[in-house]
GROMACS .gro file of N, CA and C in nm:
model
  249
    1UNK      N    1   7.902   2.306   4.631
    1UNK     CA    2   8.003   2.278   4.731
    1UNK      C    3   8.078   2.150   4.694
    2UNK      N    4   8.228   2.152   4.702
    2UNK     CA    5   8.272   2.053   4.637
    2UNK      C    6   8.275   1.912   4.794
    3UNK      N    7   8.269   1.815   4.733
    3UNK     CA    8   8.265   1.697   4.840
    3UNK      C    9   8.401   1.712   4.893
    4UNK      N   10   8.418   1.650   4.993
    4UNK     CA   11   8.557   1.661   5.116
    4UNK      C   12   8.616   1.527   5.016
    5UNK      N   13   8.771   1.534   5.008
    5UNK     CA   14   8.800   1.417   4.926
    5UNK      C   15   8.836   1.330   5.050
    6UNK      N   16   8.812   1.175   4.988
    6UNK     CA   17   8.808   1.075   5.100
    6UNK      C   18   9.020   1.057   5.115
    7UNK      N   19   9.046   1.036   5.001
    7UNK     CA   20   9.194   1.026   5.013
    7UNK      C   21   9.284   1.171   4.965
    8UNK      N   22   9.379   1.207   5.010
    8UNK     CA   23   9.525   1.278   4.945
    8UNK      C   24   9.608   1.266   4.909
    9UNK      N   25   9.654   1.216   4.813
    9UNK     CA   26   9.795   1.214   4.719
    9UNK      C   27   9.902   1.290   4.774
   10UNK      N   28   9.972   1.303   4.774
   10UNK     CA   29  10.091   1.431   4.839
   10UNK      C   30  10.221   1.367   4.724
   11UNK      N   31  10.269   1.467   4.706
   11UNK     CA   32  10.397   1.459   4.574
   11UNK      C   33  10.432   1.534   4.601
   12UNK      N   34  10.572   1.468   4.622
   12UNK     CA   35  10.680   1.601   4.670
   12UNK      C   36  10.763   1.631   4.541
   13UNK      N   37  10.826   1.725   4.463
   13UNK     CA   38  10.924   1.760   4.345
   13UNK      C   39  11.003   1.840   4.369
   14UNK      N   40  11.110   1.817   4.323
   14UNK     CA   41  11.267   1.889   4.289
   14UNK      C   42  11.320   1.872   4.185
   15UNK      N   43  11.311   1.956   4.084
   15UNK     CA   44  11.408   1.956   3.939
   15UNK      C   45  11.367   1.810   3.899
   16UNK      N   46  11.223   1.850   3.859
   16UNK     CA   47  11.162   1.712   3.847
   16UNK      C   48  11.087   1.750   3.656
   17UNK      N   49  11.161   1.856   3.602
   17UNK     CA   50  11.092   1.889   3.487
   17UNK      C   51  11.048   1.762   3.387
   18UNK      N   52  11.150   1.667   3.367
   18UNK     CA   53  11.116   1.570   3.306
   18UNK      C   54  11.012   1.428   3.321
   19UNK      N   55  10.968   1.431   3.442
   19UNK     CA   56  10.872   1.338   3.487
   19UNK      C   57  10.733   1.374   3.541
   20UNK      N   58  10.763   1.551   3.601
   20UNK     CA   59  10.632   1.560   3.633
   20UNK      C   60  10.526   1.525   3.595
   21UNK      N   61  10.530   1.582   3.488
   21UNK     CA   62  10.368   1.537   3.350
   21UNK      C   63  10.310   1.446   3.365
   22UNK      N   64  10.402   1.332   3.331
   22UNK     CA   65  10.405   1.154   3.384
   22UNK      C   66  10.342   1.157   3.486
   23UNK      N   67  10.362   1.194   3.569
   23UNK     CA   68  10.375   1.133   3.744
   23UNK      C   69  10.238   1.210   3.784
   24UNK      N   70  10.187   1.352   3.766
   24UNK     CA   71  10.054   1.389   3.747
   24UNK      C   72   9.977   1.317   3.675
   25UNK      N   73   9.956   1.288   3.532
   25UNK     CA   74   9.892   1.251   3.440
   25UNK      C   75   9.872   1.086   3.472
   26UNK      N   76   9.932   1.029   3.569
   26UNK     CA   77   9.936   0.904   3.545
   26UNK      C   78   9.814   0.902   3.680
   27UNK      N   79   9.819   1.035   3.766
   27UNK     CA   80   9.751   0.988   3.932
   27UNK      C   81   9.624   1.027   3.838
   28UNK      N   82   9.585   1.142   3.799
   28UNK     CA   83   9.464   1.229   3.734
   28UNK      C   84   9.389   1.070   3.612
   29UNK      N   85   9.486   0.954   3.565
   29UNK     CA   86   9.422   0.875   3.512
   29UNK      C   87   9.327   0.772   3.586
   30UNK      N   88   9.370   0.739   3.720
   30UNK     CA   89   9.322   0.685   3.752
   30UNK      C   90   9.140   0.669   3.818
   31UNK      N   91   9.113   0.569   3.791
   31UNK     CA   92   8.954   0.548   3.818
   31UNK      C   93   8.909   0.504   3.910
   32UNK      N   94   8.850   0.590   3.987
   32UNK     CA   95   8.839   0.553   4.144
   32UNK      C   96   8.664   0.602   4.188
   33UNK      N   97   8.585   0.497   4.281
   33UNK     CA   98   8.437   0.562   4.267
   33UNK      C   99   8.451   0.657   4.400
   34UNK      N  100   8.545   0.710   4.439
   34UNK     CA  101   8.587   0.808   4.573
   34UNK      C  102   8.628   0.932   4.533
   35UNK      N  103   8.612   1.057   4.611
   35UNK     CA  104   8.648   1.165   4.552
   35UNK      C  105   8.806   1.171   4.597
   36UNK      N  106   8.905   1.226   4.572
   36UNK     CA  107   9.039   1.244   4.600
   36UNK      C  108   9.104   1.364   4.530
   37UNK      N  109   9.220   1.423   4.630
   37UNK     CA  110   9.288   1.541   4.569
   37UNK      C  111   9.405   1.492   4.542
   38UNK      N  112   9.504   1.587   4.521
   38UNK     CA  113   9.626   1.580   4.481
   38UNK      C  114   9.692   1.679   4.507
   39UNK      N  115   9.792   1.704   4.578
   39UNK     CA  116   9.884   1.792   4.645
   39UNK      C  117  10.012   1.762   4.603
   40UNK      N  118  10.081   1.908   4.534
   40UNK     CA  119  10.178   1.863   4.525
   40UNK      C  120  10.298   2.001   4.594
   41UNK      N  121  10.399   1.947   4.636
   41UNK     CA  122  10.457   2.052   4.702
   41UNK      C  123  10.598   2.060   4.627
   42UNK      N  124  10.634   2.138   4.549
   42UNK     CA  125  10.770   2.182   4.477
   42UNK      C  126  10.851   2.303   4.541
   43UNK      N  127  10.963   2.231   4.544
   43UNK     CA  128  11.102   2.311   4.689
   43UNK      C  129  11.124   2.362   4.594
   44UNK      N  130  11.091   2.483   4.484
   44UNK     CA  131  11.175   2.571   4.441
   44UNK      C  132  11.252   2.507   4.333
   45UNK      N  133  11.223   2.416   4.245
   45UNK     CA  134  11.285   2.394   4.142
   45UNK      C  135  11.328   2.482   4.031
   46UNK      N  136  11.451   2.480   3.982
   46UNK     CA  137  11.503   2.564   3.944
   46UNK      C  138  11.523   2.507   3.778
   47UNK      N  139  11.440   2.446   3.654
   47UNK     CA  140  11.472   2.357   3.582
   47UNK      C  141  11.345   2.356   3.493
   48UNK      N  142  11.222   2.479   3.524
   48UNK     CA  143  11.078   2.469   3.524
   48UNK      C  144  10.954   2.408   3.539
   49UNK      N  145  10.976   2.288   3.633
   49UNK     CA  146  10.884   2.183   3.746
   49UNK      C  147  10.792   2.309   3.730
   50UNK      N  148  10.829   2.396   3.823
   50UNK     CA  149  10.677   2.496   3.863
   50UNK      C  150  10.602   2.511   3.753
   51UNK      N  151  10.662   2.580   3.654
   51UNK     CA  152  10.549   2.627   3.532
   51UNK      C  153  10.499   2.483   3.441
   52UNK      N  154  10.573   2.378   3.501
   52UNK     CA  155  10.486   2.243   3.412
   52UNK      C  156  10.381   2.251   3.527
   53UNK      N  157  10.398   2.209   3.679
   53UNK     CA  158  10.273   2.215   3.743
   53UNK      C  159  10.177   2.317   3.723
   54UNK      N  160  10.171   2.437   3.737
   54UNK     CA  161  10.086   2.533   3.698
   54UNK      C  162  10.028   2.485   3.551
   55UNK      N  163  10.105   2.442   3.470
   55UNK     CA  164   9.978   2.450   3.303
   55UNK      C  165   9.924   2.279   3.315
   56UNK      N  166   9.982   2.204   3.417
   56UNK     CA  167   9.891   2.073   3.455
   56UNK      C  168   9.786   2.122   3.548
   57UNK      N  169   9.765   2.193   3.595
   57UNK     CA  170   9.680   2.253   3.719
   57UNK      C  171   9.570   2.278   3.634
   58UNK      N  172   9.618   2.384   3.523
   58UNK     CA  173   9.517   2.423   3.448
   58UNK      C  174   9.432   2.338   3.312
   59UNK      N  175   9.527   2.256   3.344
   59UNK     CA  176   9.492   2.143   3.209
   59UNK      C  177   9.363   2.018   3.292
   60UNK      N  178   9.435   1.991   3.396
   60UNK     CA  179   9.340   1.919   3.486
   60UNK      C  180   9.243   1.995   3.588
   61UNK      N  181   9.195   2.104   3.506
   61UNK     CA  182   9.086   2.181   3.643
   61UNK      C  183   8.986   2.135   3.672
   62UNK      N  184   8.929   2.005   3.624
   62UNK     CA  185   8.845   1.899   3.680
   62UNK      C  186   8.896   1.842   3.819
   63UNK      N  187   9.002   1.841   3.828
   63UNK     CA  188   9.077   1.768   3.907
   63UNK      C  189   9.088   1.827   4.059
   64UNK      N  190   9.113   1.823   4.171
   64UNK     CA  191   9.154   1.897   4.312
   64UNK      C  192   9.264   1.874   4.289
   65UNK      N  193   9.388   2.006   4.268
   65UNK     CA  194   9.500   1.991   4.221
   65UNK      C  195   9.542   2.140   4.352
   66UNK      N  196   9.618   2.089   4.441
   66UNK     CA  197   9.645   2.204   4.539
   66UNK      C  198   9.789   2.169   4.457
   67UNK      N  199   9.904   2.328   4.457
   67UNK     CA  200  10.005   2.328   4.462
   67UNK      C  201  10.095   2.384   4.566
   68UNK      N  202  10.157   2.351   4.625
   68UNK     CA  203  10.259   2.426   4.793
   68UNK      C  204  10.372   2.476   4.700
   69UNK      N  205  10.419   2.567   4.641
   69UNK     CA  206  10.569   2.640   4.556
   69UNK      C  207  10.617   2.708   4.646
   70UNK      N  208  10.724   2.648   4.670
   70UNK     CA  209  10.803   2.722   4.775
   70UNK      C  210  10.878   2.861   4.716
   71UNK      N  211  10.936   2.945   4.796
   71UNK     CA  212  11.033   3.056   4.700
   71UNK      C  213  11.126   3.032   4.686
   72UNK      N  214  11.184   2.940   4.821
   72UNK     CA  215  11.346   2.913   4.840
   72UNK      C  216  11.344   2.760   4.864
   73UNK      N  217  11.455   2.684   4.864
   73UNK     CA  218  11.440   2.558   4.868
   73UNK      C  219  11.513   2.533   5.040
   74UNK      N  220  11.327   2.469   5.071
   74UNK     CA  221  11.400   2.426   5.206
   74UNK      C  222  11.448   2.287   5.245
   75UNK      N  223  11.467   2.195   5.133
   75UNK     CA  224  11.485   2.076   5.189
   75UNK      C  225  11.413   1.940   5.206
   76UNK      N  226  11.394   1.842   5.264
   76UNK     CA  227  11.299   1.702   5.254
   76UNK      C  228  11.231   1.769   5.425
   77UNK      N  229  11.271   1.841   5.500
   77UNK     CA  230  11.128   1.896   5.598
   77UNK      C  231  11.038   1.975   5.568
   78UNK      N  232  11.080   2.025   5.447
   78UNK     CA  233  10.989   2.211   5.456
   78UNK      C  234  10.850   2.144   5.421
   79UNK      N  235  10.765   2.013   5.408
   79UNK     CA  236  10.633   1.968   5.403
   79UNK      C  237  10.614   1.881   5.537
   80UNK      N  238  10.661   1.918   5.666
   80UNK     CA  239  10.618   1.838   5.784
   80UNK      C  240  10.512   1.875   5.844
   81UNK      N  241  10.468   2.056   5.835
   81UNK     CA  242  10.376   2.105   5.865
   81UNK      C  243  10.213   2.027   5.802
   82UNK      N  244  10.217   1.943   5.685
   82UNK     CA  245  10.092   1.900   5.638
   82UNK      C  246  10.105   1.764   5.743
   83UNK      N  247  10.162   1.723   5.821
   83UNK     CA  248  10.158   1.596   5.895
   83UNK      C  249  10.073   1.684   6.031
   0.00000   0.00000   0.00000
């Protein structure tokens, strides 16, 4: 049973192909004695954000890596429901 993570990351992306990697790879470096996930929610980027998150998902499967992929792009609300 995996432990409840004490903290959540949340990352929001849009036509973010060029930084994602970075911006994953840099949270997944960090060294922390707490368990923690990482959520990231992508509005439908149209630029291939999604398929870099998906082969970071799979690259970091050590990791608690939830992804939210939207179909259509709703905007800076369509993640109010995780509040």
């Amino acid at each position: 049973m995996k432990e409840v993570p004490l903290v959540s990351i949340l990352v929001v992306s849009f036509n973010h192909s060029n930084f994602i990697e970075q911006a994953i790879s840099s949270l997944v470096a960090q060294r922390t004695n707490f368990n923690f996930e990482i959520i990231v929610g992508d509005d439908a980027s149209r630029d291939g954000t999604r398929q870099k998150l998906l082969d970071l998902k799979f690259k970091f499967n050590e990791v608690n890596i939830t992804l939210l992929l939207n179909k259509k792009n709703l905007g800076p609300v369509s993640y109010t429901h995780l509040t």
